[in-house]
XYZ file of C-alpha atoms in Angstrom:
398
model
C 25.519 23.113 -20.867
C 21.481 22.029 -19.705
C 22.738 18.972 -19.634
C 24.787 18.964 -17.994
C 23.359 21.157 -15.274
C 20.983 18.304 -14.918
C 23.711 15.623 -14.094
C 25.787 17.941 -11.712
C 22.573 17.716 -10.074
C 21.795 14.622 -9.873
C 25.067 13.700 -8.660
C 24.218 16.239 -6.040
C 20.813 14.295 -4.954
C 22.706 10.971 -4.964
C 25.292 11.955 -2.194
C 22.830 13.762 -0.044
C 20.897 10.199 0.588
C 24.126 8.106 0.372
C 25.473 10.202 2.719
C 21.739 10.624 4.880
C 21.819 6.366 4.730
C 26.450 6.890 6.145
C 24.386 8.747 8.702
C 21.642 6.621 10.136
C 23.923 3.499 10.275
C 27.103 5.293 11.257
C 25.402 8.019 14.498
C 24.617 5.835 17.667
C 21.093 4.224 16.967
C 18.288 5.759 19.888
C 17.461 2.477 21.566
C 15.263 5.144 24.298
C 13.028 6.041 21.351
C 11.448 2.234 21.330
C 10.861 2.161 24.753
C 9.300 5.378 24.486
C 7.447 5.017 21.744
C 5.910 1.517 23.015
C 6.478 -0.035 20.350
C 10.135 -1.787 17.961
C 11.763 0.458 15.280
C 11.823 -1.540 11.813
C 14.152 -3.255 10.503
C 16.299 -3.201 7.891
C 14.337 -4.651 4.777
C 15.203 -6.828 2.974
C 15.471 -6.490 -1.207
C 13.552 -8.750 -3.813
C 11.802 -8.204 -7.348
C 8.874 -7.790 -6.099
C 9.620 -6.003 -2.720
C 10.743 -3.102 -5.446
C 8.321 -3.101 -8.287
C 5.210 -3.392 -6.018
C 6.355 -0.392 -4.049
C 7.261 -2.214 -0.902
C 10.554 -2.108 -0.418
C 10.941 1.799 -0.401
C 8.066 2.068 1.176
C 9.571 -0.082 4.497
C 12.799 1.789 3.686
C 11.754 4.429 4.005
C 10.701 4.038 7.208
C 13.845 1.858 8.222
C 15.615 5.478 7.893
C 13.178 7.602 9.500
C 13.196 5.137 12.933
C 16.830 5.210 12.929
C 18.313 7.941 12.313
C 20.825 8.581 15.398
C 19.573 10.583 18.505
C 15.168 10.217 16.845
C 14.472 10.893 20.359
C 15.933 14.122 20.102
C 14.790 15.243 16.718
C 10.785 13.941 17.558
C 10.703 16.070 21.036
C 12.042 19.014 18.952
C 8.937 18.378 16.764
C 6.485 17.829 19.431
C 7.980 21.623 21.498
C 7.261 23.093 18.210
C 3.623 20.973 17.651
C 2.681 21.767 21.537
C 3.091 25.974 21.492
C 0.363 25.747 19.054
C -3.139 25.798 19.546
C -3.123 25.157 23.421
C -5.997 27.341 25.053
C -6.681 26.821 29.358
C -8.620 23.468 28.473
C -6.285 21.188 27.418
C -5.369 20.101 23.807
C -6.611 17.773 21.704
C -4.822 16.047 19.119
C -5.645 13.859 16.330
C -4.183 10.159 16.188
C -4.675 6.961 15.322
C -5.434 4.409 17.763
C -3.673 0.546 18.384
C -4.166 -1.911 19.903
C -2.590 -4.146 18.753
C -4.026 -6.077 16.556
C -1.834 -4.860 13.573
C -4.972 -2.469 12.534
C -5.393 1.230 13.454
C -8.479 3.524 14.148
C -9.186 6.816 13.882
C -9.286 8.140 17.658
C -8.096 11.396 20.059
C -6.236 12.674 23.187
C -7.035 15.224 25.374
C -3.621 17.119 26.684
C -4.969 19.187 29.984
C -3.298 19.728 33.234
C -0.459 17.028 34.224
C -1.678 14.632 31.940
C -3.160 13.400 28.637
C -5.566 10.887 28.001
C -7.478 9.044 25.537
C -11.007 10.690 24.540
C -14.276 7.599 23.922
C -16.116 7.683 21.569
C -19.009 4.743 21.012
C -18.994 3.161 17.803
C -22.766 1.441 18.144
C -21.740 -0.955 15.428
C -18.400 -2.483 17.237
C -20.686 -2.056 20.746
C -23.256 -5.120 18.935
C -20.337 -7.076 17.903
C -18.798 -7.033 21.234
C -22.354 -7.485 22.428
C -22.546 -10.893 20.667
C -19.150 -12.098 21.020
C -19.994 -12.530 25.591
C -22.918 -14.179 24.140
C -20.801 -16.503 21.631
C -18.953 -17.534 24.932
C -22.209 -17.342 27.243
C -23.980 -20.040 25.132
C -21.497 -22.407 24.593
C -19.319 -21.808 27.581
C -20.102 -26.185 29.723
C -22.354 -25.898 31.795
C -21.050 -25.704 35.910
C -18.694 -22.975 34.881
C -19.473 -19.954 35.909
C -19.337 -16.392 33.527
C -17.773 -13.408 34.512
C -17.479 -10.109 32.301
C -15.035 -6.856 33.290
C -15.367 -3.864 31.044
C -12.747 -1.028 32.967
C -13.640 2.932 32.388
C -11.204 5.413 31.623
C -10.094 8.357 33.890
C -11.569 10.945 31.755
C -14.743 10.291 32.367
C -14.605 10.773 36.791
C -13.237 14.533 35.678
C -16.217 17.197 35.119
C -15.960 19.537 31.782
C -13.287 17.082 31.131
C -15.805 14.626 30.576
C -18.654 15.896 28.053
C -15.099 15.991 25.324
C -16.500 12.844 24.189
C -18.714 9.797 24.626
C -19.825 8.468 28.666
C -18.488 5.851 29.178
C -20.917 4.662 32.325
C -23.255 4.918 29.468
C -21.831 2.218 27.075
C -20.851 0.240 29.772
C -24.035 -0.064 31.118
C -24.866 -0.444 27.176
C -23.369 -3.384 26.853
C -23.966 -4.814 30.341
C -27.568 -4.774 29.670
C -26.771 -6.825 26.417
C -25.123 -9.532 27.788
C -26.578 -12.978 28.435
C -28.309 -13.519 31.616
C -25.852 -16.051 32.532
C -22.746 -13.282 32.578
C -22.404 -12.006 36.127
C -21.294 -8.018 35.031
C -18.188 -6.879 37.389
C -18.972 -3.601 37.663
C -15.513 -1.640 38.567
C -16.491 1.770 37.809
C -17.659 3.300 40.710
C -14.773 1.953 43.123
C -12.603 3.396 40.459
C -14.317 5.753 40.837
C -14.652 7.130 44.236
C -10.731 7.055 45.120
C -9.623 8.639 41.718
C -12.249 10.976 42.758
C -10.777 10.680 46.872
C -6.944 11.782 45.222
C -5.539 8.842 44.866
C -3.611 7.341 41.575
C -5.369 4.617 40.812
C -4.297 5.902 36.158
C -1.078 6.430 35.089
C -0.771 10.187 33.641
C 1.074 9.525 30.483
C -0.061 5.554 29.725
C -3.520 4.860 29.001
C -3.860 1.993 31.473
C -4.975 2.004 35.207
C -1.627 1.468 38.310
C -1.395 -1.386 40.639
C -3.328 0.631 43.003
C -6.333 0.916 40.726
C -6.234 -2.473 39.467
C -5.824 -3.206 43.307
C -9.507 -1.774 43.685
C -10.894 -3.816 40.766
C -10.149 -7.301 42.658
C -11.286 -6.194 45.739
C -14.665 -5.375 44.216
C -13.953 -8.743 42.077
C -13.604 -10.391 45.243
C -17.225 -8.744 46.283
C -18.698 -10.543 43.150
C -16.595 -14.043 42.388
C -16.720 -14.726 46.185
C -12.247 -14.649 46.789
C -11.272 -12.698 50.151
C -8.703 -10.062 48.625
C -6.226 -9.399 50.463
C -4.943 -6.384 52.318
C -2.288 -4.240 51.122
C 0.282 -4.150 54.488
C 0.137 -8.115 53.602
C 2.740 -6.683 50.707
C 5.862 -4.430 50.463
C 5.644 -2.086 48.035
C 8.231 -1.004 45.844
C 8.346 1.537 43.060
C 10.019 1.960 39.680
C 10.289 5.751 39.072
C 10.851 8.246 35.575
C 8.160 6.256 33.161
C 6.859 7.963 30.134
C 3.900 6.219 29.150
C 2.375 5.060 24.910
C -0.297 8.442 25.279
C 3.080 10.641 25.598
C 4.865 9.643 22.449
C 1.594 9.090 20.633
C 0.086 13.208 21.522
C 4.360 13.847 21.884
C 3.231 15.606 25.203
C 6.946 17.005 26.436
C 5.526 18.751 28.353
C 4.069 16.311 30.863
C 8.228 15.400 31.169
C 8.326 17.321 34.912
C 5.104 14.800 35.561
C 6.456 11.886 34.943
C 4.968 8.372 36.544
C 5.974 6.028 38.920
C 4.995 2.074 39.123
C 4.126 0.769 42.145
C 3.680 -2.372 43.058
C 3.266 -4.887 45.650
C 4.704 -8.567 46.052
C 4.418 -10.895 48.327
C 5.565 -14.731 48.350
C 1.803 -15.529 46.464
C 2.714 -13.207 43.528
C 6.332 -12.358 43.242
C 6.382 -15.543 41.344
C 7.973 -17.226 38.485
C 5.026 -17.780 35.070
C 5.028 -20.379 32.186
C 4.516 -19.016 29.909
C 3.640 -20.323 26.107
C 4.161 -19.192 22.677
C 2.852 -20.729 20.381
C 3.665 -18.752 17.008
C 7.987 -18.224 16.915
C 7.973 -21.782 15.527
C 5.241 -23.167 13.330
C 3.801 -26.455 14.893
C 6.458 -26.501 18.371
C 5.753 -24.406 22.135
C 7.995 -22.400 23.275
C 8.242 -21.791 26.955
C 9.435 -20.237 29.354
C 9.396 -19.033 32.510
C 8.220 -14.783 33.186
C 8.102 -12.650 36.358
C 5.185 -11.376 38.149
C 7.494 -8.294 38.206
C 10.262 -8.270 35.822
C 12.162 -5.791 36.598
C 14.646 -5.686 34.535
C 12.356 -4.049 31.641
C 12.735 -0.565 33.584
C 10.620 2.444 34.106
C 7.477 0.600 31.561
C 4.187 -0.879 31.596
C 5.275 -4.710 30.433
C 7.595 -5.069 33.720
C 4.023 -6.566 34.695
C 4.218 -10.330 33.131
C 6.223 -9.456 30.678
C 4.214 -7.574 28.601
C 1.379 -9.551 26.577
C 1.660 -12.549 25.858
C -0.257 -15.541 24.160
C -1.012 -17.798 27.396
C 0.196 -17.513 30.735
C -0.332 -20.502 33.303
C -0.004 -19.082 36.777
C 0.600 -21.721 38.892
C 0.150 -19.685 43.009
C 0.486 -21.106 46.787
C -3.197 -19.576 47.184
C -5.363 -21.089 49.242
C -7.805 -20.318 47.048
C -8.050 -24.247 45.685
C -9.726 -23.009 41.581
C -9.117 -21.938 38.164
C -9.691 -19.318 36.656
C -9.611 -18.982 32.239
C -9.620 -15.342 31.530
C -9.579 -13.554 28.132
C -7.948 -10.073 28.388
C -5.916 -7.206 26.959
C -2.955 -5.042 28.254
C -5.059 -3.302 31.348
C -4.956 -6.900 33.719
C -1.313 -7.253 33.255
C -0.924 -5.020 36.121
C -4.535 -7.498 37.867
C -2.945 -10.436 37.498
C -0.424 -10.508 40.430
C -3.422 -9.245 42.163
C -5.429 -12.415 40.587
C -2.796 -15.347 41.880
C -3.021 -14.118 45.740
C -7.546 -15.487 44.605
C -6.707 -18.194 42.153
C -4.715 -21.669 42.879
C -4.572 -21.573 39.236
C -4.828 -18.655 36.041
C -5.059 -20.159 32.307
C -4.210 -16.237 30.767
C -5.084 -15.653 26.659
C -4.802 -12.989 24.686
C -6.424 -12.810 21.602
C -4.612 -10.437 19.789
C -1.556 -13.064 19.190
C -3.310 -16.317 20.945
C -3.197 -18.968 17.717
C -4.876 -21.531 19.469
C -8.565 -22.663 21.073
C -10.101 -22.429 24.259
C -12.133 -25.273 23.698
C -8.501 -27.393 23.425
C -8.464 -25.521 26.984
C -11.122 -26.125 28.552
C -11.331 -29.869 26.975
C -8.480 -30.455 28.706
C -8.450 -28.430 32.465
C -11.368 -28.122 34.820
C -12.130 -24.589 34.476
C -14.091 -23.391 37.673
C -14.566 -19.856 36.706
C -14.358 -18.016 32.838
C -13.367 -13.688 32.689
C -13.718 -11.902 29.663
C -11.802 -8.292 30.396
C -11.167 -5.296 28.396
C -10.606 -1.541 28.925
C -13.512 0.217 26.850
C -11.374 1.498 25.122
C -10.888 -2.112 23.021
C -14.445 -2.212 22.774
C -14.061 -0.022 20.039
C -12.009 -2.240 17.305
C -13.846 -4.787 15.774
C -11.263 -6.619 14.411
C -10.223 -7.293 18.463
C -13.781 -8.499 19.129
C -13.926 -11.567 15.987
C -10.123 -12.263 17.026
C -12.008 -12.900 20.638
C -14.490 -15.203 19.303
C -12.241 -16.427 16.425
C -10.571 -18.295 19.134
C -12.799 -20.678 20.748
């Protein structure tokens, strides 16, 4: 009798697993969940004896089931609503999470959900700071003479908010520490006070649900760059302003902050004949040994309400040739913050070469040997200076 009962239990369990798989296959895949979570949902893993014995297949299959269940967004909203009703006080809610810069690794981090927004909490990593300083100085020592070298580190909005800026470490102090450690050859572009002034004036310079600055925030940085780099910035009145509504950013999905659905962001963008242009994008990694070249758009509206509409997202290598009267060439190593900045810089440089160290698998040296460069810029937002693997990637591509 006991044996029969166990057999029945096993059969029912097998039927349950099969039914769960069928539900995943039959119910419509929730494509919107991928956009909200700012990532690609897991694909069905390939089976092999090695992946089975190592446990890799079962782990990947479990992730596949979780990612591809029908109405995933609805289920995550229900879960988030439950969590959002726990542990909230009048000063906001701190969310433990894992920060991901797109390097393949994560680091423990915290988010603060407060008022009408969610923000990253910055905690200084002294070892990473030293490595970031060494990386910038590595370039300062090796760049050919005659090239002007610049550095820009962008703060986040939490540092401009009284009370909330005490939750983590001071971004102002961290930026000053990093700048003071750079070689004398490096010209530091300090946009901290510029952004703080416009933020305190109530201007829309940072998103509420995302970690990036807005197009307007990037514009004010572009104006400060003009002062320090010697170009004349254009006025906002010279551009046509358009909007993409109902943007919910990466931090919204990370914090599962469903309360912010009533505080959706709007993506504003400004274009004219100089910056609303196609650019050349080269991806080296799709076909080993070959270039995969295509034309991108500075404002790719086909991607909808997502930060990826700027430059089509993070690309390994971009060449922008514009009609700017400033006949100079800029080479820059950047993170995703610069995606909203590049349309502005296209108005300031006749040619811009853009490298994302996370996916670029060629050599900066080869570029320097083949294309005359006037200005060289390394720019990241402050949280990026905490990712040691990313810092190493920036160094390795030289």
